[in-house]
mmCIF file of C-alpha atoms in Angstrom:
data_model
loop_
_atom_site.group_PDB
_atom_site.id
_atom_site.type_symbol
_atom_site.label_atom_id
_atom_site.label_comp_id
_atom_site.label_asym_id
_atom_site.label_seq_id
_atom_site.Cartn_x
_atom_site.Cartn_y
_atom_site.Cartn_z
ATOM 1 C CA MET A 517 52.996 30.546 -68.369
ATOM 2 C CA ILE A 518 52.565 30.801 -64.601
ATOM 3 C CA LYS A 519 51.199 27.629 -63.018
ATOM 4 C CA PRO A 520 48.327 27.865 -60.514
ATOM 5 C CA ILE A 521 49.336 27.596 -56.886
ATOM 6 C CA ARG A 522 45.873 26.234 -56.103
ATOM 7 C CA ASP A 523 43.638 23.986 -58.207
ATOM 8 C CA GLU A 524 40.853 22.501 -56.102
ATOM 9 C CA GLN A 525 37.173 22.120 -55.310
ATOM 10 C CA ILE A 526 35.574 24.697 -53.006
ATOM 11 C CA VAL A 527 32.240 23.794 -51.417
ATOM 12 C CA ILE A 528 29.773 26.669 -51.169
ATOM 13 C CA GLY A 529 26.321 25.889 -49.891
ATOM 14 C CA SER A 530 25.139 22.716 -51.593
ATOM 15 C CA ILE A 531 27.543 22.694 -54.560
ATOM 16 C CA ALA A 532 31.264 22.482 -55.271
ATOM 17 C CA LEU A 533 33.037 24.980 -57.513
ATOM 18 C CA HIS A 534 36.372 24.231 -59.153
ATOM 19 C CA CYS A 535 38.773 27.054 -58.244
ATOM 20 C CA VAL A 536 42.231 28.002 -59.470
ATOM 21 C CA GLN A 537 44.531 30.655 -58.044
ATOM 22 C CA TRP A 538 47.700 32.243 -59.340
ATOM 23 C CA GLY A 539 49.762 34.364 -56.947
ATOM 24 C CA THR A 540 49.828 34.591 -53.161
ATOM 25 C CA HIS A 541 50.476 38.274 -52.423
ATOM 26 C CA GLY A 542 48.538 41.482 -52.775
ATOM 27 C CA SER A 543 44.852 42.233 -53.059
ATOM 28 C CA PRO A 544 42.452 39.531 -54.278
ATOM 29 C CA VAL A 545 41.080 39.696 -57.825
ATOM 30 C CA ILE A 546 38.303 37.344 -58.953
ATOM 31 C CA PHE A 547 37.711 36.581 -62.636
ATOM 32 C CA LEU A 548 34.359 35.319 -63.941
ATOM 33 C CA HIS A 549 34.258 33.588 -67.326
ATOM 34 C CA GLY A 550 31.732 33.496 -70.163
ATOM 35 C CA LEU A 551 28.805 31.309 -71.172
ATOM 36 C CA THR A 552 30.564 28.099 -72.296
ATOM 37 C CA ALA A 553 34.056 28.806 -70.923
ATOM 38 C CA ASN A 554 36.142 27.766 -67.919
ATOM 39 C CA ALA A 555 38.500 29.398 -65.429
ATOM 40 C CA PHE A 556 41.615 28.836 -67.539
ATOM 41 C CA CYS A 557 40.519 31.366 -70.154
ATOM 42 C CA PHE A 558 42.191 33.937 -67.864
ATOM 43 C CA GLN A 559 45.688 32.457 -68.010
ATOM 44 C CA THR A 560 47.188 35.454 -69.844
ATOM 45 C CA PHE A 561 45.783 37.864 -67.260
ATOM 46 C CA ALA A 562 47.222 35.677 -64.512
ATOM 47 C CA ASP A 563 50.617 35.806 -66.224
ATOM 48 C CA GLU A 564 50.445 39.608 -66.137
ATOM 49 C CA LEU A 565 49.068 40.060 -62.626
ATOM 50 C CA ALA A 566 49.988 37.137 -60.370
ATOM 51 C CA THR A 567 53.289 38.580 -59.143
ATOM 52 C CA GLU A 568 51.400 41.423 -57.451
ATOM 53 C CA TYR A 569 47.864 40.116 -56.857
ATOM 54 C CA GLN A 570 45.988 37.032 -55.737
ATOM 55 C CA VAL A 571 44.418 36.121 -59.076
ATOM 56 C CA ILE A 572 41.474 33.789 -58.563
ATOM 57 C CA ALA A 573 39.067 32.231 -61.053
ATOM 58 C CA TYR A 574 36.519 29.443 -60.800
ATOM 59 C CA ASP A 575 34.359 27.436 -63.147
ATOM 60 C CA LEU A 576 30.792 28.661 -62.943
ATOM 61 C CA ARG A 577 28.275 26.037 -61.897
ATOM 62 C CA GLY A 578 27.495 23.854 -64.912
ATOM 63 C CA ARG A 579 30.926 24.383 -66.463
ATOM 64 C CA GLY A 580 34.396 22.907 -66.275
ATOM 65 C CA ASP A 581 34.974 20.795 -63.172
ATOM 66 C CA SER A 582 32.319 22.521 -61.052
ATOM 67 C CA ALA A 583 29.069 20.854 -60.026
ATOM 68 C CA LYS A 584 26.366 20.638 -62.674
ATOM 69 C CA PRO A 585 22.980 20.556 -60.918
ATOM 70 C CA ALA A 586 19.921 19.785 -63.010
ATOM 71 C CA SER A 587 18.678 23.383 -62.740
ATOM 72 C CA GLY A 588 19.561 26.747 -61.249
ATOM 73 C CA TYR A 589 21.301 28.815 -63.917
ATOM 74 C CA SER A 590 20.812 32.574 -64.027
ATOM 75 C CA VAL A 591 22.788 35.749 -63.397
ATOM 76 C CA PRO A 592 21.255 36.287 -59.922
ATOM 77 C CA ILE A 593 22.099 32.702 -58.919
ATOM 78 C CA HIS A 594 25.690 33.071 -60.137
ATOM 79 C CA ALA A 595 25.971 36.346 -58.196
ATOM 80 C CA ALA A 596 24.768 34.575 -55.049
ATOM 81 C CA ASP A 597 27.400 31.875 -55.674
ATOM 82 C CA LEU A 598 30.033 34.604 -55.911
ATOM 83 C CA ALA A 599 28.931 36.140 -52.612
ATOM 84 C CA GLN A 600 29.167 32.735 -50.925
ATOM 85 C CA PHE A 601 32.548 32.069 -52.527
ATOM 86 C CA ILE A 602 33.951 35.366 -51.216
ATOM 87 C CA ALA A 603 32.616 34.624 -47.721
ATOM 88 C CA THR A 604 33.916 31.035 -47.735
ATOM 89 C CA GLN A 605 37.383 32.165 -48.825
ATOM 90 C CA HIS A 606 37.420 35.106 -46.362
ATOM 91 C CA LEU A 607 38.295 37.605 -49.094
ATOM 92 C CA GLN A 608 38.123 41.292 -48.244
ATOM 93 C CA CYS A 609 36.458 43.373 -50.980
ATOM 94 C CA PRO A 610 38.106 41.868 -54.071
ATOM 95 C CA VAL A 611 38.076 43.496 -57.471
ATOM 96 C CA ILE A 612 35.626 41.552 -59.645
ATOM 97 C CA ILE A 613 36.448 41.105 -63.337
ATOM 98 C CA GLY A 614 34.003 39.469 -65.742
ATOM 99 C CA HIS A 615 34.085 38.570 -69.410
ATOM 100 C CA SER A 616 30.889 38.075 -71.451
ATOM 101 C CA LEU A 617 28.341 36.331 -69.186
ATOM 102 C CA GLY A 618 30.856 36.852 -66.403
ATOM 103 C CA ALA A 619 30.577 40.618 -66.952
ATOM 104 C CA LEU A 620 26.797 40.423 -66.529
ATOM 105 C CA ILE A 621 27.306 38.508 -63.283
ATOM 106 C CA ALA A 622 29.942 40.981 -62.083
ATOM 107 C CA LEU A 623 27.697 43.941 -62.905
ATOM 108 C CA TYR A 624 24.720 42.405 -61.106
ATOM 109 C CA PHE A 625 26.948 41.599 -58.140
ATOM 110 C CA ALA A 626 28.253 45.175 -57.953
ATOM 111 C CA ALA A 627 24.712 46.542 -57.950
ATOM 112 C CA HIS A 628 23.286 44.085 -55.403
ATOM 113 C CA TYR A 629 26.297 43.427 -53.141
ATOM 114 C CA PRO A 630 27.966 46.866 -53.144
ATOM 115 C CA ASP A 631 29.905 46.349 -49.905
ATOM 116 C CA LYS A 632 31.554 43.121 -51.076
ATOM 117 C CA LEU A 633 33.863 44.478 -53.794
ATOM 118 C CA SER A 634 36.293 47.346 -54.309
ATOM 119 C CA GLY A 635 36.345 47.599 -58.090
ATOM 120 C CA LEU A 636 34.642 46.274 -61.222
ATOM 121 C CA VAL A 637 35.983 45.385 -64.665
ATOM 122 C CA LEU A 638 33.555 44.560 -67.479
ATOM 123 C CA ILE A 639 35.123 42.862 -70.504
ATOM 124 C CA ASP A 640 32.998 43.068 -73.645
ATOM 125 C CA ALA A 641 29.570 42.874 -72.014
ATOM 126 C CA GLY A 642 27.324 44.689 -69.566
ATOM 127 C CA ALA A 643 24.393 45.825 -71.717
ATOM 128 C CA PRO A 644 21.064 44.162 -72.611
ATOM 129 C CA LEU A 645 21.377 41.324 -75.100
ATOM 130 C CA TRP A 646 19.154 40.222 -77.983
ATOM 131 C CA GLN A 647 15.385 40.191 -77.599
ATOM 132 C CA ASN A 648 14.776 36.823 -79.291
ATOM 133 C CA PRO A 649 16.866 33.767 -80.322
ATOM 134 C CA ALA A 650 16.969 34.894 -83.962
ATOM 135 C CA GLU A 651 19.143 37.866 -82.932
ATOM 136 C CA GLN A 652 21.784 35.703 -81.218
ATOM 137 C CA PRO A 653 25.156 36.103 -82.976
ATOM 138 C CA ALA A 654 26.122 33.195 -85.228
ATOM 139 C CA TRP A 655 29.491 32.840 -83.497
ATOM 140 C CA LEU A 656 27.779 32.291 -80.147
ATOM 141 C CA THR A 657 25.456 29.711 -81.693
ATOM 142 C CA ALA A 658 28.548 27.919 -83.024
ATOM 143 C CA ALA A 659 30.108 27.887 -79.545
ATOM 144 C CA ILE A 660 26.968 26.336 -78.072
ATOM 145 C CA THR A 661 26.526 23.687 -80.781
ATOM 146 C CA ARG A 662 29.894 22.104 -79.869
ATOM 147 C CA LEU A 663 28.420 21.098 -76.512
ATOM 148 C CA GLY A 664 27.130 17.590 -75.920
ATOM 149 C CA THR A 665 28.650 16.212 -79.147
ATOM 150 C CA PRO A 666 31.737 13.944 -78.925
ATOM 151 C CA THR A 667 34.767 14.522 -81.160
ATOM 152 C CA PRO A 668 36.927 11.475 -82.059
ATOM 153 C CA SER A 669 40.045 12.825 -80.308
ATOM 154 C CA PHE A 670 41.493 15.941 -78.736
ATOM 155 C CA GLU A 671 43.791 16.381 -81.735
ATOM 156 C CA ASP A 672 40.756 16.353 -84.020
ATOM 157 C CA TYR A 673 38.990 18.756 -81.655
ATOM 158 C CA LYS A 674 41.951 21.155 -81.853
ATOM 159 C CA ALA A 675 42.286 20.769 -85.613
ATOM 160 C CA ARG A 676 38.688 21.839 -86.151
ATOM 161 C CA LEU A 677 39.160 24.878 -83.939
ATOM 162 C CA GLN A 678 42.407 25.846 -85.651
ATOM 163 C CA LYS A 679 40.646 25.887 -89.020
ATOM 164 C CA ALA A 680 37.895 28.193 -87.777
ATOM 165 C CA PRO A 681 37.946 32.013 -88.101
ATOM 166 C CA PHE A 682 38.489 31.973 -84.365
ATOM 167 C CA PRO A 683 40.640 30.947 -82.678
ATOM 168 C CA GLY A 684 42.635 29.400 -85.536
ATOM 169 C CA PRO A 685 44.758 32.344 -86.759
ATOM 170 C CA HIS A 686 45.570 33.388 -83.187
ATOM 171 C CA TRP A 687 46.324 29.996 -81.610
ATOM 172 C CA ASN A 688 48.785 30.278 -78.734
ATOM 173 C CA ASP A 689 49.735 28.441 -75.551
ATOM 174 C CA ALA A 690 47.009 30.161 -73.535
ATOM 175 C CA ILE A 691 44.301 29.081 -75.974
ATOM 176 C CA ASN A 692 45.698 25.551 -75.987
ATOM 177 C CA THR A 693 45.620 25.433 -72.168
ATOM 178 C CA TYR A 694 42.070 26.731 -72.138
ATOM 179 C CA PHE A 695 40.808 24.039 -74.509
ATOM 180 C CA GLU A 696 42.722 21.316 -72.658
ATOM 181 C CA HIS A 697 40.555 22.181 -69.671
ATOM 182 C CA ASP A 698 37.434 22.455 -71.823
ATOM 183 C CA ILE A 699 37.146 18.737 -72.543
ATOM 184 C CA THR A 700 36.622 15.382 -70.871
ATOM 185 C CA HIS A 701 38.409 12.323 -72.297
ATOM 186 C CA GLN A 702 36.004 9.403 -72.725
ATOM 187 C CA ASN A 703 36.822 5.683 -72.614
ATOM 188 C CA ASP A 704 36.703 5.303 -76.397
ATOM 189 C CA GLY A 705 39.301 8.042 -76.869
ATOM 190 C CA SER A 706 36.796 10.694 -77.895
ATOM 191 C CA VAL A 707 36.458 14.018 -76.100
ATOM 192 C CA ILE A 708 33.461 16.127 -75.167
ATOM 193 C CA SER A 709 33.151 19.619 -73.719
ATOM 194 C CA LYS A 710 32.723 19.807 -69.960
ATOM 195 C CA ALA A 711 30.164 22.614 -70.247
ATOM 196 C CA ALA A 712 26.737 21.107 -69.611
ATOM 197 C CA LEU A 713 24.301 21.769 -72.434
ATOM 198 C CA HIS A 714 21.288 21.834 -70.090
ATOM 199 C CA ALA A 715 22.984 24.574 -68.060
ATOM 200 C CA ILE A 716 23.717 26.702 -71.113
ATOM 201 C CA LEU A 717 20.195 26.360 -72.476
ATOM 202 C CA GLU A 718 18.607 27.325 -69.148
ATOM 203 C CA GLU A 719 21.054 30.217 -68.896
ATOM 204 C CA GLY A 720 19.917 31.515 -72.269
ATOM 205 C CA GLN A 721 16.287 31.426 -71.200
ATOM 206 C CA ASN A 722 17.123 33.412 -68.069
ATOM 207 C CA PHE A 723 19.354 36.121 -69.568
ATOM 208 C CA TYR A 724 16.553 38.643 -69.209
ATOM 209 C CA GLN A 725 16.562 38.339 -65.413
ATOM 210 C CA ALA A 726 19.836 40.241 -65.361
ATOM 211 C CA HIS A 727 18.428 43.594 -66.603
ATOM 212 C CA PRO A 728 21.952 45.050 -66.893
ATOM 213 C CA ASP A 729 20.715 48.515 -67.842
ATOM 214 C CA GLN A 730 18.869 48.636 -64.508
ATOM 215 C CA GLN A 731 22.100 47.895 -62.646
ATOM 216 C CA TRP A 732 24.319 50.638 -64.069
ATOM 217 C CA GLU A 733 23.279 53.495 -61.789
ATOM 218 C CA HIS A 734 23.595 51.286 -58.696
ATOM 219 C CA VAL A 735 27.303 50.599 -59.199
ATOM 220 C CA GLN A 736 29.247 52.427 -56.493
ATOM 221 C CA VAL A 737 32.824 51.274 -57.163
ATOM 222 C CA PRO A 738 35.381 52.387 -59.759
ATOM 223 C CA THR A 739 34.712 50.602 -63.039
ATOM 224 C CA LEU A 740 36.727 49.773 -66.144
ATOM 225 C CA LEU A 741 34.883 48.824 -69.337
ATOM 226 C CA LEU A 742 36.796 47.145 -72.177
ATOM 227 C CA ARG A 743 35.088 46.590 -75.530
ATOM 228 C CA ALA A 744 36.119 44.290 -78.376
ATOM 229 C CA GLY A 745 35.285 46.234 -81.532
ATOM 230 C CA GLN A 746 36.290 43.697 -84.165
ATOM 231 C CA LYS A 747 33.648 41.549 -85.849
ATOM 232 C CA LEU A 748 33.811 37.753 -85.708
ATOM 233 C CA PHE A 749 31.761 36.469 -88.669
ATOM 234 C CA VAL A 750 29.912 39.455 -90.105
ATOM 235 C CA GLU A 751 29.716 43.219 -89.613
ATOM 236 C CA ASN A 752 28.014 44.403 -86.440
ATOM 237 C CA ASP A 753 28.021 40.972 -84.768
ATOM 238 C CA GLN A 754 29.868 42.242 -81.684
ATOM 239 C CA LEU A 755 28.284 41.277 -78.371
ATOM 240 C CA LEU A 756 28.656 44.852 -77.122
ATOM 241 C CA SER A 757 27.923 47.636 -79.590
ATOM 242 C CA GLU A 758 29.812 50.908 -79.331
ATOM 243 C CA GLN A 759 26.559 52.710 -78.582
ATOM 244 C CA ALA A 760 25.778 50.310 -75.726
ATOM 245 C CA ALA A 761 29.300 50.698 -74.337
ATOM 246 C CA GLN A 762 28.932 54.471 -74.315
ATOM 247 C CA SER A 763 25.602 54.123 -72.498
ATOM 248 C CA ILE A 764 27.265 52.029 -69.811
ATOM 249 C CA GLN A 765 29.995 54.631 -69.380
ATOM 250 C CA GLN A 766 27.451 57.437 -69.124
ATOM 251 C CA HIS A 767 25.333 55.667 -66.490
ATOM 252 C CA ILE A 768 28.008 54.213 -64.222
ATOM 253 C CA ALA A 769 29.256 57.100 -62.120
ATOM 254 C CA ASN A 770 32.981 56.308 -62.172
ATOM 255 C CA CYS A 771 33.625 54.371 -65.375
ATOM 256 C CA ARG A 772 36.573 54.447 -67.763
ATOM 257 C CA TYR A 773 35.884 53.045 -71.226
ATOM 258 C CA ILE A 774 38.424 51.683 -73.721
ATOM 259 C CA ASN A 775 37.604 50.288 -77.160
ATOM 260 C CA TYR A 776 39.856 47.768 -78.946
ATOM 261 C CA PRO A 777 38.924 47.837 -82.650
ATOM 262 C CA THR A 778 41.451 45.110 -83.569
ATOM 263 C CA LEU A 779 40.291 42.591 -80.949
ATOM 264 C CA ASN A 780 37.162 40.439 -80.971
ATOM 265 C CA HIS A 781 35.085 38.894 -78.199
ATOM 266 C CA TYR A 782 37.625 36.094 -77.746
ATOM 267 C CA THR A 783 40.988 37.588 -78.628
ATOM 268 C CA ILE A 784 40.466 40.312 -76.023
ATOM 269 C CA ILE A 785 41.138 37.759 -73.251
ATOM 270 C CA PHE A 786 43.834 35.570 -74.818
ATOM 271 C CA GLY A 787 46.818 37.894 -74.897
ATOM 272 C CA ILE A 788 46.772 38.596 -78.644
ATOM 273 C CA GLU A 789 47.490 42.226 -77.736
ATOM 274 C CA GLN A 790 48.903 43.433 -74.423
ATOM 275 C CA GLY A 791 46.553 46.402 -74.059
ATOM 276 C CA PRO A 792 43.711 44.749 -72.073
ATOM 277 C CA ALA A 793 46.001 43.114 -69.493
ATOM 278 C CA GLN A 794 48.018 46.308 -69.072
ATOM 279 C CA GLU A 795 44.897 48.431 -68.612
ATOM 280 C CA ILE A 796 43.572 46.023 -66.005
ATOM 281 C CA ARG A 797 46.928 46.122 -64.222
ATOM 282 C CA LYS A 798 46.812 49.927 -64.201
ATOM 283 C CA PHE A 799 43.220 49.901 -62.934
ATOM 284 C CA LEU A 800 44.082 47.461 -60.146
ATOM 285 C CA TYR A 801 47.026 49.577 -59.057
ATOM 286 C CA GLU A 802 44.917 52.745 -58.918
ATOM 287 C CA THR A 803 42.023 51.032 -57.153
ATOM 288 C CA THR A 804 43.996 49.131 -54.544
ATOM 289 C CA THR A 805 46.277 52.108 -53.836
ATOM 290 C CA LYS A 806 43.261 54.282 -53.016
ATOM 291 C CA ILE A 807 41.904 51.590 -50.681
ATOM 292 C CA GLU A 808 45.220 51.309 -48.830
ATOM 293 C CA LYS A 809 45.349 55.090 -48.325
ATOM 294 C CA THR A 810 41.917 55.093 -46.670
ATOM 295 C CA ARG A 811 42.877 52.413 -44.161
#
């Protein structure tokens, strides 16, 4: 695995965001992670792309090693953080890539800050979510319930995860690295997730502010949409249905859509198959080449 060349706190406005970067050359690419995740979930994409691009990811506010204010968690607020981050780092029109919640943020950003990016990649999200808590997928509920509860040790934490339907059967070095950065070691030897429960709960209440279907027609940059078609626990529990994915493709003017029926919401980002990383690499090449020709 490629090691980050930068792993530090970046102050934007009144908060600090933990940022990692792989690669020093080429166009900038910013990855945005999901609801309870952290920046290191994109390690396998960094391994694929960092020799040609500046691959950048940061922990969203309330997650990982970023600041965790008492309130202020919604897609519009995250998009404003992204705009400030780009300005602070003096990045010229990066490609924005988001997974899950990160895709909702990326989509909102593309619609509301159209001159601040050159391309958009949505990984397994970008459509309206459930209408009430009862419709939330069981696998997402399971991810949230791990927050705020200590586990006796990191080895025990890993053992529980390895026995689960995900990520157990697919455990690899990238998943291990991700979960190493997911936890804080406490004085008694126990570990607890760094994702702040209060942030996740407020986020859930504010999902409806995103209105992703209202953003589609405002996207002006080339877009790549990747869908994970495999179930996690039960049939039809995918975060992005095939019908919703097709609606996104139809309403975003320049959107290529690829479905991965053998990947689920998590395995699509952890290098279980090479397809997603290779498609993103191809998209980046096409997008950045067109930009260079217009200069």
